[in-house]
XYZ file of C-alpha atoms in Angstrom:
506
model
C 33.417 26.336 61.876
C 30.733 24.852 59.609
C 28.058 25.934 62.076
C 29.397 29.500 62.022
C 29.431 29.551 58.199
C 25.855 28.298 58.120
C 24.810 30.995 60.587
C 26.539 33.686 58.515
C 24.880 32.463 55.335
C 21.493 32.384 56.988
C 22.012 35.946 58.169
C 22.886 37.061 54.632
C 19.813 35.350 53.252
C 17.646 37.056 55.844
C 19.163 40.429 54.958
C 18.031 39.931 51.356
C 14.502 39.147 52.453
C 14.512 42.160 54.719
C 15.581 44.344 51.791
C 12.713 42.974 49.721
C 10.259 43.684 52.540
C 11.538 47.263 52.755
C 11.097 47.732 49.019
C 7.574 46.373 49.142
C 6.653 48.605 52.060
C 8.005 51.589 50.130
C 5.887 50.703 47.104
C 8.902 49.519 45.079
C 8.126 45.813 44.829
C 10.262 44.573 41.875
C 7.992 41.596 41.314
C 5.087 43.733 40.143
C 7.092 44.962 37.130
C 5.894 43.119 34.036
C 8.256 44.268 31.249
C 11.343 46.253 30.383
C 12.220 47.502 26.918
C 15.693 46.256 25.951
C 17.353 47.835 22.914
C 20.775 46.156 23.024
C 22.673 43.245 24.516
C 26.186 43.503 25.932
C 28.094 42.326 22.866
C 25.894 44.432 20.578
C 27.443 47.406 22.354
C 31.045 46.218 22.638
C 31.042 44.923 19.063
C 29.610 48.094 17.544
C 31.198 50.760 19.714
C 32.052 53.098 16.832
C 28.389 53.340 15.911
C 27.028 53.529 19.443
C 29.508 55.826 21.211
C 27.565 58.613 22.910
C 24.196 57.098 22.009
C 21.534 55.956 24.433
C 20.998 52.243 24.989
C 18.773 50.199 27.246
C 20.054 46.909 28.674
C 18.857 44.404 31.250
C 20.465 41.495 33.031
C 21.893 40.079 36.223
C 24.307 42.147 38.321
C 27.457 40.052 38.722
C 29.690 42.566 40.499
C 29.349 45.929 42.239
C 31.959 48.419 43.403
C 30.600 51.378 45.388
C 32.846 54.448 45.650
C 30.974 57.261 47.414
C 28.935 59.205 44.883
C 29.806 56.966 41.943
C 29.932 53.203 41.450
C 30.646 50.520 38.888
C 28.819 47.258 38.279
C 28.800 44.521 35.663
C 25.581 43.358 34.041
C 25.384 39.872 32.500
C 22.824 39.139 29.796
C 22.300 36.451 27.179
C 25.337 37.412 25.118
C 27.917 38.399 27.735
C 28.808 41.009 30.340
C 29.230 44.780 30.193
C 30.408 47.347 32.731
C 28.060 50.113 33.845
C 28.967 53.403 35.552
C 26.347 54.565 38.043
C 26.726 58.075 39.509
C 24.391 59.828 41.943
C 24.355 63.076 39.958
C 23.090 61.295 36.838
C 20.561 58.774 38.198
C 19.293 60.886 41.102
C 19.847 60.631 44.835
C 16.947 58.269 45.592
C 17.747 55.927 42.716
C 21.414 55.876 43.695
C 20.484 55.033 47.271
C 18.413 52.123 45.997
C 21.281 50.974 43.794
C 23.678 50.812 46.722
C 21.290 48.396 48.468
C 21.080 46.070 45.468
C 22.764 42.673 45.730
C 24.879 40.525 43.451
C 22.429 38.379 41.520
C 19.688 41.008 41.318
C 18.233 41.557 37.846
C 18.190 45.194 36.810
C 17.237 47.303 33.829
C 19.580 50.165 32.977
C 19.404 53.009 30.476
C 22.386 55.198 29.623
C 24.925 56.336 27.068
C 27.830 54.340 25.655
C 31.355 55.514 26.485
C 34.864 54.280 27.265
C 36.415 54.594 30.716
C 39.914 55.929 31.370
C 41.133 52.338 31.495
C 39.721 51.709 28.013
C 36.725 49.551 28.965
C 33.566 50.037 26.932
C 30.789 50.846 29.382
C 27.314 52.299 29.790
C 26.978 55.587 31.689
C 23.684 55.094 33.548
C 20.982 57.736 33.514
C 18.198 55.499 34.765
C 18.009 52.123 36.469
C 15.319 49.911 37.924
C 15.305 46.716 39.967
C 13.401 44.104 37.936
C 13.792 41.068 40.172
C 15.251 40.568 43.644
C 17.593 37.606 44.090
C 16.899 35.971 47.444
C 19.636 33.364 47.076
C 23.412 33.842 47.013
C 25.467 33.047 43.933
C 28.769 31.169 44.250
C 31.808 33.377 44.760
C 32.865 34.514 41.300
C 36.536 33.509 41.484
C 35.717 29.881 42.286
C 32.523 29.604 40.296
C 30.269 26.586 40.522
C 32.715 23.678 40.376
C 30.768 20.907 42.121
C 29.663 18.872 39.095
C 26.723 17.232 40.858
C 25.424 20.637 41.955
C 26.051 22.062 38.473
C 23.787 19.431 36.897
C 21.102 19.756 39.580
C 21.089 23.541 39.478
C 21.747 24.162 35.808
C 20.278 27.649 36.154
C 23.153 28.598 38.461
C 25.652 26.781 36.235
C 24.538 28.858 33.244
C 24.972 32.059 35.247
C 28.409 31.275 36.645
C 30.069 29.413 33.769
C 29.935 31.228 30.389
C 31.361 28.212 28.563
C 28.328 26.184 29.652
C 25.964 28.713 28.127
C 28.070 28.633 24.949
C 27.744 24.826 24.793
C 23.965 24.978 24.861
C 23.824 27.811 22.352
C 25.908 25.607 20.042
C 23.621 22.650 20.713
C 20.658 24.718 19.585
C 22.549 25.768 16.454
C 23.513 22.152 15.696
C 19.881 21.028 15.769
C 18.615 23.982 13.740
C 21.402 23.395 11.191
C 20.410 19.726 10.855
C 16.838 20.803 10.199
C 17.959 23.382 7.662
C 20.057 20.806 5.793
C 17.340 18.146 5.688
C 14.635 20.612 4.722
C 16.796 21.723 1.790
C 17.108 18.056 0.740
C 13.346 17.721 0.528
C 12.769 15.970 3.850
C 9.578 16.596 5.820
C 9.704 16.884 9.618
C 7.024 14.861 11.405
C 6.013 13.826 14.917
C 5.189 10.300 16.052
C 3.875 8.880 19.364
C 6.030 8.734 22.485
C 3.548 6.521 24.354
C 3.238 3.197 22.527
C 1.894 -0.292 23.107
C 4.926 -1.932 21.470
C 8.299 -0.218 21.951
C 10.247 -1.551 18.975
C 12.897 -0.449 16.532
C 15.935 -0.904 18.772
C 17.548 -3.333 21.187
C 16.755 -1.708 24.529
C 14.584 -2.107 27.611
C 11.624 0.282 27.678
C 10.061 2.199 30.526
C 6.567 0.894 31.250
C 3.502 2.688 32.554
C -0.244 2.150 32.889
C -2.839 4.197 31.034
C -5.822 4.367 33.384
C -8.381 5.560 30.819
C -7.922 2.429 28.700
C -6.749 0.178 31.555
C -3.824 -0.817 29.367
C -0.073 -1.002 29.861
C 1.952 1.313 27.622
C 5.645 1.962 27.068
C 7.751 4.992 26.310
C 9.283 4.707 22.867
C 12.860 3.473 22.547
C 13.089 4.385 18.849
C 11.314 6.383 16.137
C 11.677 3.747 13.465
C 8.453 1.779 13.114
C 6.116 4.771 12.914
C 8.338 6.639 10.475
C 8.400 3.604 8.192
C 4.593 3.568 8.272
C 4.776 7.074 6.792
C 7.033 5.837 3.985
C 4.340 3.231 3.269
C 1.847 6.093 3.215
C 3.757 7.824 0.422
C 5.742 10.452 2.360
C 8.991 9.689 0.593
C 11.415 11.619 2.824
C 10.633 12.045 6.527
C 12.576 12.803 9.675
C 11.921 13.363 13.343
C 14.071 14.850 16.094
C 12.711 13.832 19.473
C 13.231 12.268 22.853
C 13.416 8.510 23.260
C 13.596 6.601 26.519
C 15.622 3.529 27.429
C 15.529 1.850 30.827
C 19.274 1.431 31.086
C 22.226 2.659 33.122
C 23.819 6.069 33.460
C 27.356 6.825 32.341
C 29.328 9.471 30.447
C 27.598 8.559 27.158
C 24.189 7.300 28.298
C 21.146 8.995 29.810
C 17.771 7.226 30.092
C 16.127 9.948 28.001
C 18.043 11.371 25.077
C 17.527 13.045 21.715
C 17.423 10.878 18.625
C 17.062 11.937 15.011
C 15.807 9.355 12.544
C 15.175 9.836 8.856
C 13.872 7.597 6.098
C 14.218 8.072 2.362
C 12.387 6.011 -0.214
C 14.199 4.599 -3.258
C 17.689 4.582 -1.753
C 19.789 2.189 0.330
C 22.450 2.199 3.014
C 25.007 3.581 0.558
C 22.737 6.591 0.092
C 22.570 6.926 3.871
C 26.381 6.929 4.052
C 26.556 9.781 1.562
C 23.886 11.710 3.468
C 25.672 11.170 6.797
C 29.009 12.334 5.438
C 27.513 15.435 3.852
C 25.377 16.275 6.892
C 28.218 16.024 9.420
C 30.484 18.083 7.219
C 27.805 20.750 6.712
C 26.915 21.013 10.411
C 30.546 21.342 11.516
C 31.258 24.031 8.945
C 28.111 26.005 9.771
C 28.394 25.802 13.577
C 32.170 25.754 14.102
C 33.412 27.334 10.891
C 35.667 24.350 10.164
C 35.447 20.669 9.262
C 38.325 19.841 11.608
C 37.132 19.236 15.141
C 39.173 18.577 18.254
C 37.816 16.386 21.025
C 39.851 15.762 24.158
C 42.955 16.857 22.271
C 42.347 14.547 19.297
C 41.750 16.094 15.876
C 39.148 14.496 13.627
C 38.828 15.648 10.039
C 35.305 15.676 8.607
C 36.587 17.237 5.401
C 38.213 14.026 4.168
C 36.237 11.086 2.719
C 35.009 8.870 5.568
C 36.561 5.409 5.823
C 34.363 2.414 4.942
C 35.065 -1.077 6.303
C 33.025 -4.243 6.815
C 32.637 -5.608 10.332
C 34.344 -8.836 9.241
C 37.357 -6.908 7.908
C 37.560 -4.792 11.081
C 37.628 -7.885 13.310
C 40.218 -9.472 11.045
C 42.403 -6.343 11.244
C 42.190 -5.632 14.963
C 41.516 -9.067 16.497
C 43.313 -11.269 13.976
C 40.219 -13.461 13.535
C 38.739 -13.977 10.057
C 35.012 -14.683 10.384
C 34.789 -15.344 6.653
C 36.559 -18.608 7.533
C 34.260 -19.343 10.492
C 31.182 -21.231 9.307
C 29.592 -22.764 12.406
C 28.519 -21.646 15.854
C 30.970 -24.081 17.405
C 33.864 -22.523 15.482
C 32.761 -19.067 16.615
C 32.623 -20.198 20.244
C 36.072 -21.741 19.958
C 37.475 -18.473 18.615
C 35.743 -16.539 21.384
C 37.233 -18.745 24.096
C 40.684 -18.440 22.548
C 40.444 -14.628 22.603
C 38.684 -14.337 25.983
C 35.467 -12.959 24.480
C 32.609 -13.696 26.861
C 29.372 -14.843 25.281
C 26.050 -16.260 26.444
C 24.528 -19.613 25.544
C 21.824 -17.908 23.464
C 24.352 -16.089 21.272
C 24.630 -17.160 17.639
C 27.644 -16.860 15.335
C 26.689 -13.322 14.318
C 26.294 -12.234 17.928
C 29.805 -13.457 18.660
C 31.180 -11.569 15.642
C 29.601 -8.409 17.066
C 31.109 -9.119 20.500
C 34.537 -9.390 18.857
C 33.987 -6.034 17.174
C 32.942 -4.344 20.413
C 35.886 -5.759 22.352
C 38.695 -5.320 19.827
C 37.666 -2.737 17.239
C 35.467 0.080 18.517
C 38.264 1.873 20.357
C 40.220 2.175 17.089
C 37.395 3.922 15.223
C 38.664 7.446 15.924
C 38.452 9.117 12.541
C 35.035 9.112 10.803
C 34.422 5.485 9.803
C 31.487 3.482 8.472
C 31.426 -0.127 9.726
C 29.298 -2.065 7.237
C 27.551 -5.382 6.675
C 26.457 -6.561 10.118
C 25.400 -10.118 10.972
C 21.716 -10.837 10.470
C 21.259 -12.018 14.067
C 21.633 -8.478 15.446
C 19.719 -6.705 12.671
C 16.052 -7.753 12.723
C 14.772 -4.815 10.656
C 17.424 -4.789 7.932
C 17.458 -6.047 4.336
C 19.640 -9.085 3.692
C 22.856 -8.572 1.704
C 22.392 -10.209 -1.722
C 24.492 -13.338 -2.016
C 25.451 -13.238 1.673
C 22.504 -14.567 3.722
C 24.377 -14.280 7.033
C 24.775 -10.505 6.666
C 22.627 -7.441 6.108
C 22.964 -4.022 4.471
C 23.621 -2.067 7.617
C 26.287 0.320 8.851
C 27.224 2.016 12.065
C 29.038 5.333 11.908
C 31.913 5.759 14.365
C 33.981 8.696 15.585
C 36.224 8.906 18.621
C 35.528 5.216 19.262
C 31.811 5.973 19.673
C 28.843 4.793 17.677
C 27.350 8.001 16.273
C 24.696 6.644 13.908
C 23.068 3.403 12.819
C 21.608 2.864 9.342
C 19.992 0.213 7.163
C 18.714 -0.689 3.802
C 15.302 -1.190 5.371
C 13.698 -4.612 5.301
C 10.477 -4.239 3.289
C 9.594 -7.922 2.818
C 6.678 -8.586 5.223
C 7.172 -12.352 5.157
C 10.858 -12.089 6.036
C 10.036 -9.427 8.653
C 7.548 -11.740 10.373
C 10.189 -14.462 10.436
C 12.713 -12.014 11.965
C 10.201 -10.958 14.615
C 9.664 -14.631 15.464
C 13.430 -15.010 15.937
C 13.387 -11.986 18.238
C 10.541 -13.482 20.284
C 12.643 -16.638 20.685
C 15.574 -14.558 21.904
C 13.312 -12.757 24.376
C 12.088 -16.102 25.686
C 15.716 -17.187 26.039
C 16.462 -14.214 28.304
C 17.240 -11.306 25.986
C 15.199 -8.499 27.578
C 16.202 -6.114 24.762
C 14.774 -8.217 21.940
C 12.049 -6.772 19.711
C 8.451 -7.951 19.853
C 6.133 -8.663 16.939
C 4.287 -5.547 15.771
C 1.243 -6.723 13.836
C 0.209 -3.272 12.627
C 3.719 -2.634 11.308
C 3.603 -5.985 9.484
C 0.248 -4.976 8.009
C 1.841 -1.737 6.779
C 4.603 -3.720 5.075
C 1.977 -5.924 3.454
C 0.381 -2.785 2.005
C 3.796 -2.235 0.437
C 6.892 -0.207 1.348
C 9.302 0.895 -1.402
C 13.056 0.224 -1.139
C 14.118 2.586 1.619
C 17.223 3.777 3.380
C 16.992 4.816 7.019
C 19.292 6.109 9.723
C 19.265 7.100 13.377
C 21.619 9.780 14.728
C 22.494 10.291 18.379
C 22.114 14.052 18.654
C 23.633 14.240 22.136
C 26.847 12.470 21.152
C 27.103 14.686 18.094
C 26.816 17.704 20.389
C 29.450 16.251 22.714
C 31.947 15.950 19.873
C 31.254 19.358 18.365
C 31.452 21.144 21.741
C 34.346 19.096 23.219
C 32.158 18.040 26.157
C 33.399 15.206 28.358
C 30.026 13.695 29.306
C 26.508 13.507 27.948
C 25.320 15.413 31.012
C 27.335 18.373 29.779
C 25.107 18.690 26.700
C 21.771 17.964 28.421
C 20.305 20.984 30.150
C 18.614 18.830 32.778
C 20.177 15.345 32.880
C 18.637 12.547 34.899
C 19.893 12.663 38.492
C 19.299 10.563 41.557
C 16.704 12.425 43.668
C 17.919 14.194 46.782
C 15.946 13.850 49.985
C 14.319 17.128 51.003
C 16.585 17.579 53.986
C 19.681 17.228 51.804
C 18.702 19.597 48.998
C 21.660 21.890 48.394
C 21.378 25.558 47.651
C 23.758 28.149 46.316
C 24.947 29.433 49.658
C 28.522 30.536 49.020
C 28.773 34.322 49.531
C 29.512 36.210 46.355
C 32.135 38.882 46.044
C 30.820 42.181 47.333
C 28.328 40.785 49.872
C-alpha cells in the first residue's frame, strides 16, 4: 500500500515538472517573470466591499483550491492577509488564458486582475479579466482538510506550516507586533537601541554554558554570547544613560517546551534608578504591550486568565519559601541548618552549594509553580547574584527580582553592582565555583572591571525573555511555536521528508 502511494505521489510530482517543461517550451516560463503590481490584499477587498464593488483590483498569491466547471471556474487565492475567492471564466480571460488556468495546480502562485463582486451565494469575490502564472509549485501541499499536523514536520518545514495553518501566520504577525511595540515604548521613554558583539572572548552576564568556536584569523577561541549585560553596562559607563538591545543569545543547554539553544533576549539599563524602577518599568511595559497588541490587559494562556491591569504582586524570596514550603530562612543562619532543612524537605543539593543556593533550590521546588498571576520575587541570595548590588543592612541578599507569570520566569532584574572592588571579589567567588564543578559560573572579565573602575553610576537593569512573552501573549504551548525556525535534530539526507500528501483537486 505504501509503495503504491509513493508511486502515485511520484507520478503527480512528475506531472508538475512536465507541465513546467511544456510552459517553458511554449515561451511561458513563469520563473522569468520578475514582478507583478499588486493593488490590494484579500482582506482589503472583503473589508472594504462597499467602496470596491465593481472596481478593478489586482491581487497575487497562492492558489489553495480550484473548481473547474466547463467554461467557468472558481479558485481561492491566499495572500499575506487571508484568502479570497476568484471567478475565472473563458469569455472574460480569453480561451488561451483559460486553457492555461485549467492546467494550473494547487500551490501555484498567480497574479489576477479583475472586478470586485458578490456571488449568488453571497461570497465577496474577484471576477477575473486577466491572470498570469508567477511561480510553478513543483511540490504537493498537504490535503487541505487535514492540514499539516505532524509537529516535527511543521517545525522543519515552517514555510509549509505558514501556508496551511493560518493561526501560525497570525502568531508570527503578533510576535512582530510585540517586538515593535516594545521598541516603540522604550523609544518613547528615552531609551537608545544599540548593538553589541555576539562573538566574545568571555561569555558572561548569566549562569549558562556557552557555545565555543575558534577564530582562525586570530588563532583564538571565542564564544557566542549568553547575555547582553556586560557590554551594555560598558555603555552606561560611557555616558549613554538609557540603552537597550533586542538580540539573539546562545546557551549550550537542553531543548524543551520553554528552552531553545538560541533565543531572543531584550536587556535594558537605566542610569540613576534601581530595581524598584525596573519593577515599575516592567509592569508598565507588559501592560502597554498587551493593550496595543491584543486590545486588552487580560490574557488567557492554556485556559488560565492573567490580569496585567492589576498591580503586580511583590514578594521576597524568603517570604515565598516560608509561604509555600513552610521553611523560614530568616531563622536559618548557617549552611548546616540549611542542609538540614533541605534533607527534611527532600530538596537535593550539591556539596558546593551555599546557604543561598539552597534557598533558591527551595524556591524552585516549592514556589515557582504558584507564581501564576504577575509577581515580582525580590531580594535573592548573594550567592546566585554575582553582578547585583548588595541589599543595605542585609549582606546575605541583593537588590534583585525575577518576574513570574504562569509559573515561568519572564524577566530578571538588578540594582546593578557598580563597586569594582566588590565585583572583583564576586568574580573570584564565581571562579571558585567553576573550579568546584559549576560549569555555568561566570569568569573574571578584566575589561569590564576596568570599566567599573572608570565609574558607573547607580543603575537599574533588566533582561526580558522575548520568546516566553510571545508564548503567553499568543497562547502558544511551546517555544518552538513562536520561533520561525527552531533548533531541530538534523535529518539524514535519505530521511528528509517532503510535503507529499496530495491536495484537494489534484
